[in-house]
Amino acid sequence: MRARSVLVGPAVALACAVAPGGAAQRVTPGATSSPAPAVAEGQGEAAPEVVPAQQPAGQVDAAARLLAEVQAMDPAARWAWAVGVMPELVEHREGSVAAERWAEFRRLAAGRTRLWVRARGDRCFSVRGAWEDDGFFGRAREVADIEGNVKTVRFEAVEITASGISTSGPHGDVFARDARGRWQTDGVFGLGSFAAIAERPVFEVTRKAAYYGEAAYTLTIECSETSAQEQRCSDGSTRRCSRCTGLWARPHAPGQNWAMARMSGTGASDGQVDCSVACPADLLTEQLPALNLAVQGRTFVAADAADAAVYLEAGTCRGDRRLR
């Protein structure tokens, strides 16, 4: 059994963020957007602190006041405030479901001495063993060789738990015939080779299978759309007023990088304006520091596709199209 490493397939959101349910959304003041699909691009990046650059003094003051208000909240109230500003944040689930799902699968598989395992893109193989405290432990791919009065049984040891599936070996048992022709244990051997079939926990259980692939990630909130307007001032000069018109909850996870094309638009005013009056407030940019404080230190879990699965029946394993 070879070790497997699973990465999320390349995909980039070009126009707007993609919600976990698949619906595209755009954020405007009073509306919100969702994370774009994952793009596997080598090593993951550290979650940056997102703050607007070169903010006007008045805007800095407004952002600082809001940040102070949110800092004074307890964590639950802070999160509730963030969800009120970006309702799609409620779709980001905190806390693993692996233990709950694993308990359900153990109930379905109680008393069984054989299970079947399949990794994405591989064939099914059976595991003969027994349930212990942490999971199901057994043997796979057993082969017996007999040479004279010596029999050698080679096998791979398999561990199936809530957090993953792994194999080690090959191991072996050696038997010798006694005076009455019966096989008696004569020794054991084993190699230190190890392979991980599923490295991420269980996230889904059906009547006949448990699927692995739960992944943890963090979030930062970033501006995904900007709008600028060129204005003619009544004194003959011109100015440019820019503001953020869309937000994106960007995920971060080791070994993955989420990318999104930033959108921007530029327009021009039809008439003259009094430029002694400040540009319209950039409300979304003012909210960015407080929103990032609300998601700071929180870990979320998700599963886009199964890496591997364990089954109660051979036919279900062989016929499962999800892992082709």
GROMACS .gro file of C-alpha atoms in nm:
model
  324
    1MET     CA    1   0.000   0.000   0.000
    2ARG     CA    2   0.150   0.331  -0.099
    3ALA     CA    3   0.115   0.652   0.094
    4ARG     CA    4  -0.132   0.898  -0.051
    5SER     CA    5  -0.150   1.275  -0.034
    6VAL     CA    6  -0.471   1.444  -0.140
    7LEU     CA    7  -0.488   1.804  -0.260
    8VAL     CA    8  -0.787   2.006  -0.366
    9GLY     CA    9  -0.803   2.041  -0.743
   10PRO     CA   10  -0.716   2.379  -0.902
   11ALA     CA   11  -0.999   2.629  -0.930
   12VAL     CA   12  -1.010   3.010  -0.912
   13ALA     CA   13  -1.314   3.229  -0.862
   14LEU     CA   14  -1.288   3.495  -1.135
   15ALA     CA   15  -1.596   3.707  -1.088
   16CYS     CA   16  -1.735   3.655  -0.745
   17ALA     CA   17  -1.694   3.436  -0.441
   18VAL     CA   18  -1.855   3.093  -0.432
   19ALA     CA   19  -2.061   2.997  -0.132
   20PRO     CA   20  -2.016   2.652   0.024
   21GLY     CA   21  -2.353   2.554  -0.121
   22GLY     CA   22  -2.232   2.652  -0.469
   23ALA     CA   23  -2.424   2.978  -0.514
   24ALA     CA   24  -2.226   3.283  -0.627
   25GLN     CA   25  -2.282   3.599  -0.429
   26ARG     CA   26  -2.156   3.957  -0.449
   27VAL     CA   27  -2.115   4.182  -0.148
   28THR     CA   28  -2.246   4.535  -0.155
   29PRO     CA   29  -2.320   4.751   0.144
   30GLY     CA   30  -2.604   4.555   0.298
   31ALA     CA   31  -2.516   4.229   0.114
   32THR     CA   32  -2.239   3.971   0.152
   33SER     CA   33  -2.024   3.714  -0.030
   34SER     CA   34  -1.881   3.366   0.038
   35PRO     CA   35  -1.544   3.188   0.001
   36ALA     CA   36  -1.404   3.103  -0.341
   37PRO     CA   37  -1.302   2.744  -0.427
   38ALA     CA   38  -0.969   2.615  -0.300
   39VAL     CA   39  -0.659   2.624  -0.516
   40ALA     CA   40  -0.375   2.388  -0.431
   41GLU     CA   41  -0.061   2.594  -0.483
   42GLY     CA   42   0.217   2.440  -0.281
   43GLN     CA   43   0.258   2.540   0.075
   44GLY     CA   44  -0.013   2.724   0.263
   45GLU     CA   45   0.036   3.083   0.363
   46ALA     CA   46   0.004   3.241   0.702
   47ALA     CA   47  -0.325   3.420   0.750
   48PRO     CA   48  -0.246   3.790   0.699
   49GLU     CA   49  -0.404   4.068   0.901
   50VAL     CA   50  -0.617   4.260   0.655
   51VAL     CA   51  -0.619   4.637   0.710
   52PRO     CA   52  -0.697   4.906   0.453
   53ALA     CA   53  -0.398   5.103   0.331
   54GLN     CA   54  -0.371   5.483   0.338
   55GLN     CA   55  -0.709   5.541   0.495
   56PRO     CA   56  -0.833   5.898   0.542
   57ALA     CA   57  -0.810   6.022   0.899
   58GLY     CA   58  -1.188   6.024   0.946
   59GLN     CA   59  -1.217   5.668   0.823
   60VAL     CA   60  -0.936   5.553   1.054
   61ASP     CA   61  -1.121   5.704   1.348
   62ALA     CA   62  -1.445   5.530   1.253
   63ALA     CA   63  -1.268   5.195   1.209
   64ALA     CA   64  -1.092   5.238   1.544
   65ARG     CA   65  -1.417   5.318   1.722
   66LEU     CA   66  -1.592   5.015   1.577
   67LEU     CA   67  -1.293   4.793   1.658
   68ALA     CA   68  -1.300   4.912   2.020
   69GLU     CA   69  -1.672   4.835   2.043
   70VAL     CA   70  -1.625   4.483   1.907
   71GLN     CA   71  -1.323   4.423   2.133
   72ALA     CA   72  -1.541   4.499   2.433
   73MET     CA   73  -1.785   4.220   2.337
   74ASP     CA   74  -1.757   3.864   2.465
   75PRO     CA   75  -1.664   3.604   2.196
   76ALA     CA   76  -2.024   3.490   2.139
   77ALA     CA   77  -2.154   3.844   2.095
   78ARG     CA   78  -1.857   3.929   1.872
   79TRP     CA   79  -1.936   3.635   1.644
   80ALA     CA   80  -2.306   3.724   1.637
   81TRP     CA   81  -2.213   4.077   1.530
   82ALA     CA   82  -1.990   3.946   1.250
   83VAL     CA   83  -2.264   3.713   1.122
   84GLY     CA   84  -2.502   4.009   1.123
   85VAL     CA   85  -2.261   4.199   0.898
   86MET     CA   86  -2.172   3.895   0.680
   87PRO     CA   87  -2.458   3.642   0.707
   88GLU     CA   88  -2.271   3.380   0.504
   89LEU     CA   89  -2.026   3.337   0.792
   90VAL     CA   90  -2.287   3.115   0.955
   91GLU     CA   91  -2.208   2.855   0.685
   92HIS     CA   92  -1.857   2.812   0.828
   93ARG     CA   93  -1.889   2.536   1.088
   94GLU     CA   94  -1.671   2.522   1.397
   95GLY     CA   95  -1.591   2.194   1.570
   96SER     CA   96  -1.517   1.850   1.429
   97VAL     CA   97  -1.796   1.596   1.374
   98ALA     CA   98  -1.552   1.304   1.353
   99ALA     CA   99  -1.622   1.159   1.699
  100GLU     CA  100  -1.999   1.179   1.652
  101ARG     CA  101  -1.988   1.023   1.305
  102TRP     CA  102  -1.745   0.753   1.416
  103ALA     CA  103  -1.972   0.650   1.702
  104GLU     CA  104  -2.253   0.612   1.450
  105PHE     CA  105  -2.040   0.394   1.221
  106ARG     CA  106  -1.925   0.177   1.512
  107ARG     CA  107  -2.286   0.112   1.597
  108LEU     CA  108  -2.358   0.006   1.237
  109ALA     CA  109  -2.048  -0.216   1.225
  110ALA     CA  110  -2.078  -0.367   1.572
  111GLY     CA  111  -1.980  -0.736   1.584
  112ARG     CA  112  -1.829  -0.741   1.235
  113THR     CA  113  -1.491  -0.907   1.184
  114ARG     CA  114  -1.437  -0.792   0.826
  115LEU     CA  115  -1.450  -0.444   0.672
  116TRP     CA  116  -1.353  -0.310   0.329
  117VAL     CA  117  -1.134  -0.005   0.263
  118ARG     CA  118  -1.092   0.208  -0.047
  119ALA     CA  119  -0.880   0.515  -0.115
  120ARG     CA  120  -0.961   0.760  -0.392
  121GLY     CA  121  -0.854   0.615  -0.726
  122ASP     CA  122  -0.764   0.273  -0.581
  123ARG     CA  123  -0.932  -0.064  -0.559
  124CYS     CA  124  -1.110  -0.202  -0.256
  125PHE     CA  125  -0.937  -0.440  -0.018
  126SER     CA  126  -1.072  -0.634   0.277
  127VAL     CA  127  -0.952  -0.611   0.636
  128ARG     CA  128  -1.003  -0.902   0.875
  129GLY     CA  129  -0.983  -0.804   1.240
  130ALA     CA  130  -1.171  -0.692   1.548
  131TRP     CA  131  -1.296  -0.380   1.726
  132GLU     CA  132  -1.090  -0.239   2.011
  133ASP     CA  133  -1.119   0.079   2.216
  134ASP     CA  134  -0.990   0.321   1.951
  135GLY     CA  135  -1.114   0.150   1.637
  136PHE     CA  136  -1.093  -0.153   1.412
  137PHE     CA  137  -0.754  -0.327   1.388
  138GLY     CA  138  -0.682  -0.608   1.149
  139ARG     CA  139  -0.494  -0.765   0.862
  140ALA     CA  140  -0.512  -0.716   0.488
  141ARG     CA  141  -0.359  -0.890   0.186
  142GLU     CA  142  -0.262  -1.208   0.373
  143VAL     CA  143  -0.050  -1.452   0.173
  144ALA     CA  144   0.068  -1.794   0.297
  145ASP     CA  145   0.379  -1.971   0.164
  146ILE     CA  146   0.471  -2.329   0.260
  147GLU     CA  147   0.818  -2.471   0.214
  148GLY     CA  148   0.856  -2.814   0.360
  149ASN     CA  149   0.766  -2.800   0.728
  150VAL     CA  150   0.768  -2.419   0.746
  151LYS     CA  151   0.470  -2.194   0.669
  152THR     CA  152   0.507  -1.816   0.644
  153VAL     CA  153   0.200  -1.591   0.651
  154ARG     CA  154   0.267  -1.235   0.533
  155PHE     CA  155   0.019  -0.951   0.582
  156GLU     CA  156  -0.027  -0.576   0.621
  157ALA     CA  157  -0.150  -0.442   0.954
  158VAL     CA  158  -0.440  -0.197   0.918
  159GLU     CA  159  -0.570   0.058   1.169
  160ILE     CA  160  -0.911   0.216   1.110
  161THR     CA  161  -1.005   0.494   1.354
  162ALA     CA  162  -1.208   0.814   1.357
  163SER     CA  163  -0.902   1.020   1.260
  164GLY     CA  164  -0.780   0.813   0.966
  165ILE     CA  165  -0.678   0.484   0.808
  166SER     CA  166  -0.321   0.355   0.796
  167THR     CA  167  -0.129   0.042   0.706
  168SER     CA  168   0.211  -0.090   0.812
  169GLY     CA  169   0.431  -0.383   0.723
  170PRO     CA  170   0.462  -0.625   0.568
  171HIS     CA  171   0.449  -0.831   0.886
  172GLY     CA  172   0.455  -1.205   0.915
  173ASP     CA  173   0.396  -1.512   1.126
  174VAL     CA  174   0.614  -1.819   1.093
  175PHE     CA  175   0.482  -2.168   1.171
  176ALA     CA  176   0.654  -2.507   1.191
  177ARG     CA  177   0.502  -2.857   1.194
  178ASP     CA  178   0.523  -3.049   1.516
  179ALA     CA  179   0.568  -3.424   1.547
  180ARG     CA  180   0.195  -3.475   1.485
  181GLY     CA  181   0.194  -3.256   1.171
  182ARG     CA  182   0.020  -2.960   1.329
  183TRP     CA  183   0.131  -2.602   1.265
  184GLN     CA  184   0.282  -2.438   1.570
  185THR     CA  185   0.393  -2.075   1.599
  186ASP     CA  186   0.766  -2.055   1.545
  187GLY     CA  187   0.825  -1.677   1.524
  188VAL     CA  188   0.710  -1.341   1.391
  189PHE     CA  189   0.867  -1.061   1.188
  190GLY     CA  190   0.775  -0.714   1.073
  191LEU     CA  191   0.902  -0.415   0.876
  192GLY     CA  192   0.865  -0.050   0.971
  193SER     CA  193   0.701   0.066   0.648
  194PHE     CA  194   0.398   0.290   0.709
  195ALA     CA  195   0.136   0.432   0.470
  196ALA     CA  196  -0.155   0.666   0.536
  197ILE     CA  197  -0.466   0.590   0.334
  198ALA     CA  198  -0.680   0.858   0.499
  199GLU     CA  199  -0.512   1.138   0.694
  200ARG     CA  200  -0.819   1.351   0.760
  201PRO     CA  201  -1.103   1.250   0.997
  202VAL     CA  202  -1.446   1.105   0.924
  203PHE     CA  203  -1.697   1.365   0.808
  204GLU     CA  204  -1.990   1.159   0.676
  205VAL     CA  205  -2.152   0.824   0.757
  206THR     CA  206  -2.413   0.642   0.551
  207ARG     CA  207  -2.587   0.311   0.624
  208LYS     CA  208  -2.294   0.116   0.478
  209ALA     CA  209  -1.987   0.342   0.476
  210ALA     CA  210  -1.786   0.608   0.658
  211TYR     CA  211  -1.611   0.876   0.450
  212TYR     CA  212  -1.286   1.050   0.546
  213GLY     CA  213  -1.173   1.398   0.447
  214GLU     CA  214  -1.261   1.655   0.711
  215ALA     CA  215  -1.027   1.955   0.688
  216ALA     CA  216  -0.961   2.243   0.930
  217TYR     CA  217  -0.910   2.602   0.819
  218THR     CA  218  -0.913   2.959   0.945
  219LEU     CA  219  -1.056   3.277   0.793
  220THR     CA  220  -0.959   3.635   0.723
  221ILE     CA  221  -1.196   3.895   0.586
  222GLU     CA  222  -1.079   4.088   0.281
  223CYS     CA  223  -1.216   4.341   0.036
  224SER     CA  224  -1.299   4.162  -0.289
  225GLU     CA  225  -1.446   4.452  -0.489
  226THR     CA  226  -1.361   4.819  -0.508
  227SER     CA  227  -1.529   5.109  -0.680
  228ALA     CA  228  -1.372   5.444  -0.770
  229GLN     CA  229  -1.532   5.762  -0.900
  230GLU     CA  230  -1.357   6.054  -1.065
  231GLN     CA  231  -1.526   6.376  -0.960
  232ARG     CA  232  -1.496   6.729  -1.096
  233CYS     CA  233  -1.475   6.981  -0.817
  234SER     CA  234  -1.652   7.317  -0.827
  235ASP     CA  235  -1.314   7.492  -0.798
  236GLY     CA  236  -1.198   7.331  -1.124
  237SER     CA  237  -0.985   7.056  -0.975
  238THR     CA  238  -1.061   6.683  -0.974
  239ARG     CA  239  -1.054   6.414  -0.709
  240ARG     CA  240  -1.095   6.039  -0.687
  241CYS     CA  241  -1.323   5.875  -0.430
  242SER     CA  242  -1.268   5.502  -0.375
  243ARG     CA  243  -1.451   5.254  -0.154
  244CYS     CA  244  -1.482   4.882  -0.092
  245THR     CA  245  -1.805   4.738  -0.232
  246GLY     CA  246  -1.758   4.367  -0.160
  247LEU     CA  247  -1.615   4.143   0.115
  248TRP     CA  248  -1.469   3.794   0.098
  249ALA     CA  249  -1.416   3.547   0.382
  250ARG     CA  250  -1.085   3.395   0.271
  251PRO     CA  251  -0.993   3.048   0.405
  252HIS     CA  252  -0.641   2.948   0.510
  253ALA     CA  253  -0.515   2.591   0.556
  254PRO     CA  254  -0.171   2.424   0.552
  255GLY     CA  255  -0.070   2.314   0.204
  256GLN     CA  256  -0.348   2.506   0.029
  257ASN     CA  257  -0.394   2.856  -0.104
  258TRP     CA  258  -0.728   3.015  -0.189
  259ALA     CA  259  -0.713   3.275  -0.463
  260MET     CA  260  -0.969   3.518  -0.596
  261ALA     CA  261  -0.963   3.777  -0.870
  262ARG     CA  262  -1.019   4.122  -0.723
  263MET     CA  263  -1.285   4.324  -0.903
  264SER     CA  264  -1.269   4.698  -0.946
  265GLY     CA  265  -1.470   4.958  -1.133
  266THR     CA  266  -1.414   5.322  -1.218
  267GLY     CA  267  -1.672   5.587  -1.311
  268ALA     CA  268  -1.699   5.962  -1.350
  269SER     CA  269  -1.950   6.206  -1.205
  270ASP     CA  270  -2.178   6.391  -1.447
  271GLY     CA  271  -2.160   6.727  -1.277
  272GLN     CA  272  -1.947   6.923  -1.037
  273VAL     CA  273  -1.929   6.852  -0.663
  274ASP     CA  274  -1.823   7.050  -0.360
  275CYS     CA  275  -1.484   6.891  -0.282
  276SER     CA  276  -1.464   7.066   0.052
  277VAL     CA  277  -1.703   6.790   0.162
  278ALA     CA  278  -1.532   6.456   0.222
  279CYS     CA  279  -1.587   6.158  -0.006
  280PRO     CA  280  -1.872   5.924   0.096
  281ALA     CA  281  -1.779   5.699   0.388
  282ASP     CA  282  -1.620   5.364   0.298
  283LEU     CA  283  -1.834   5.160   0.536
  284LEU     CA  284  -1.703   4.814   0.446
  285THR     CA  285  -1.339   4.915   0.484
  286GLU     CA  286  -1.422   5.059   0.827
  287GLN     CA  287  -1.561   4.718   0.927
  288LEU     CA  288  -1.259   4.510   0.815
  289PRO     CA  289  -1.048   4.536   1.136
  290ALA     CA  290  -1.346   4.446   1.356
  291LEU     CA  291  -1.453   4.158   1.128
  292ASN     CA  292  -1.102   4.014   1.133
  293LEU     CA  293  -1.102   4.038   1.511
  294ALA     CA  294  -1.428   3.840   1.517
  295VAL     CA  295  -1.282   3.549   1.313
  296GLN     CA  296  -0.939   3.560   1.477
  297GLY     CA  297  -0.856   3.245   1.673
  298ARG     CA  298  -1.151   3.048   1.532
  299THR     CA  299  -1.099   2.718   1.351
  300PHE     CA  300  -1.357   2.588   1.106
  301VAL     CA  301  -1.402   2.246   0.945
  302ALA     CA  302  -1.527   2.140   0.603
  303ALA     CA  303  -1.513   1.852   0.357
  304ASP     CA  304  -1.541   1.903  -0.017
  305ALA     CA  305  -1.463   1.547  -0.127
  306ALA     CA  306  -1.382   1.216   0.037
  307ASP     CA  307  -1.019   1.100   0.046
  308ALA     CA  308  -1.106   0.742   0.142
  309ALA     CA  309  -1.383   0.533   0.297
  310VAL     CA  310  -1.444   0.218   0.501
  311TYR     CA  311  -1.738  -0.007   0.411
  312LEU     CA  312  -1.953  -0.277   0.566
  313GLU     CA  313  -1.991  -0.470   0.238
  314ALA     CA  314  -1.762  -0.556  -0.051
  315GLY     CA  315  -2.023  -0.474  -0.316
  316THR     CA  316  -2.080  -0.126  -0.176
  317CYS     CA  317  -1.706  -0.063  -0.180
  318ARG     CA  318  -1.656  -0.178  -0.539
  319GLY     CA  319  -1.957   0.013  -0.667
  320ASP     CA  320  -1.884   0.346  -0.497
  321ARG     CA  321  -1.843   0.608  -0.773
  322ARG     CA  322  -1.749   0.884  -0.527
  323LEU     CA  323  -1.392   0.752  -0.499
  324ARG     CA  324  -1.316   0.687  -0.863
   0.00000   0.00000   0.00000
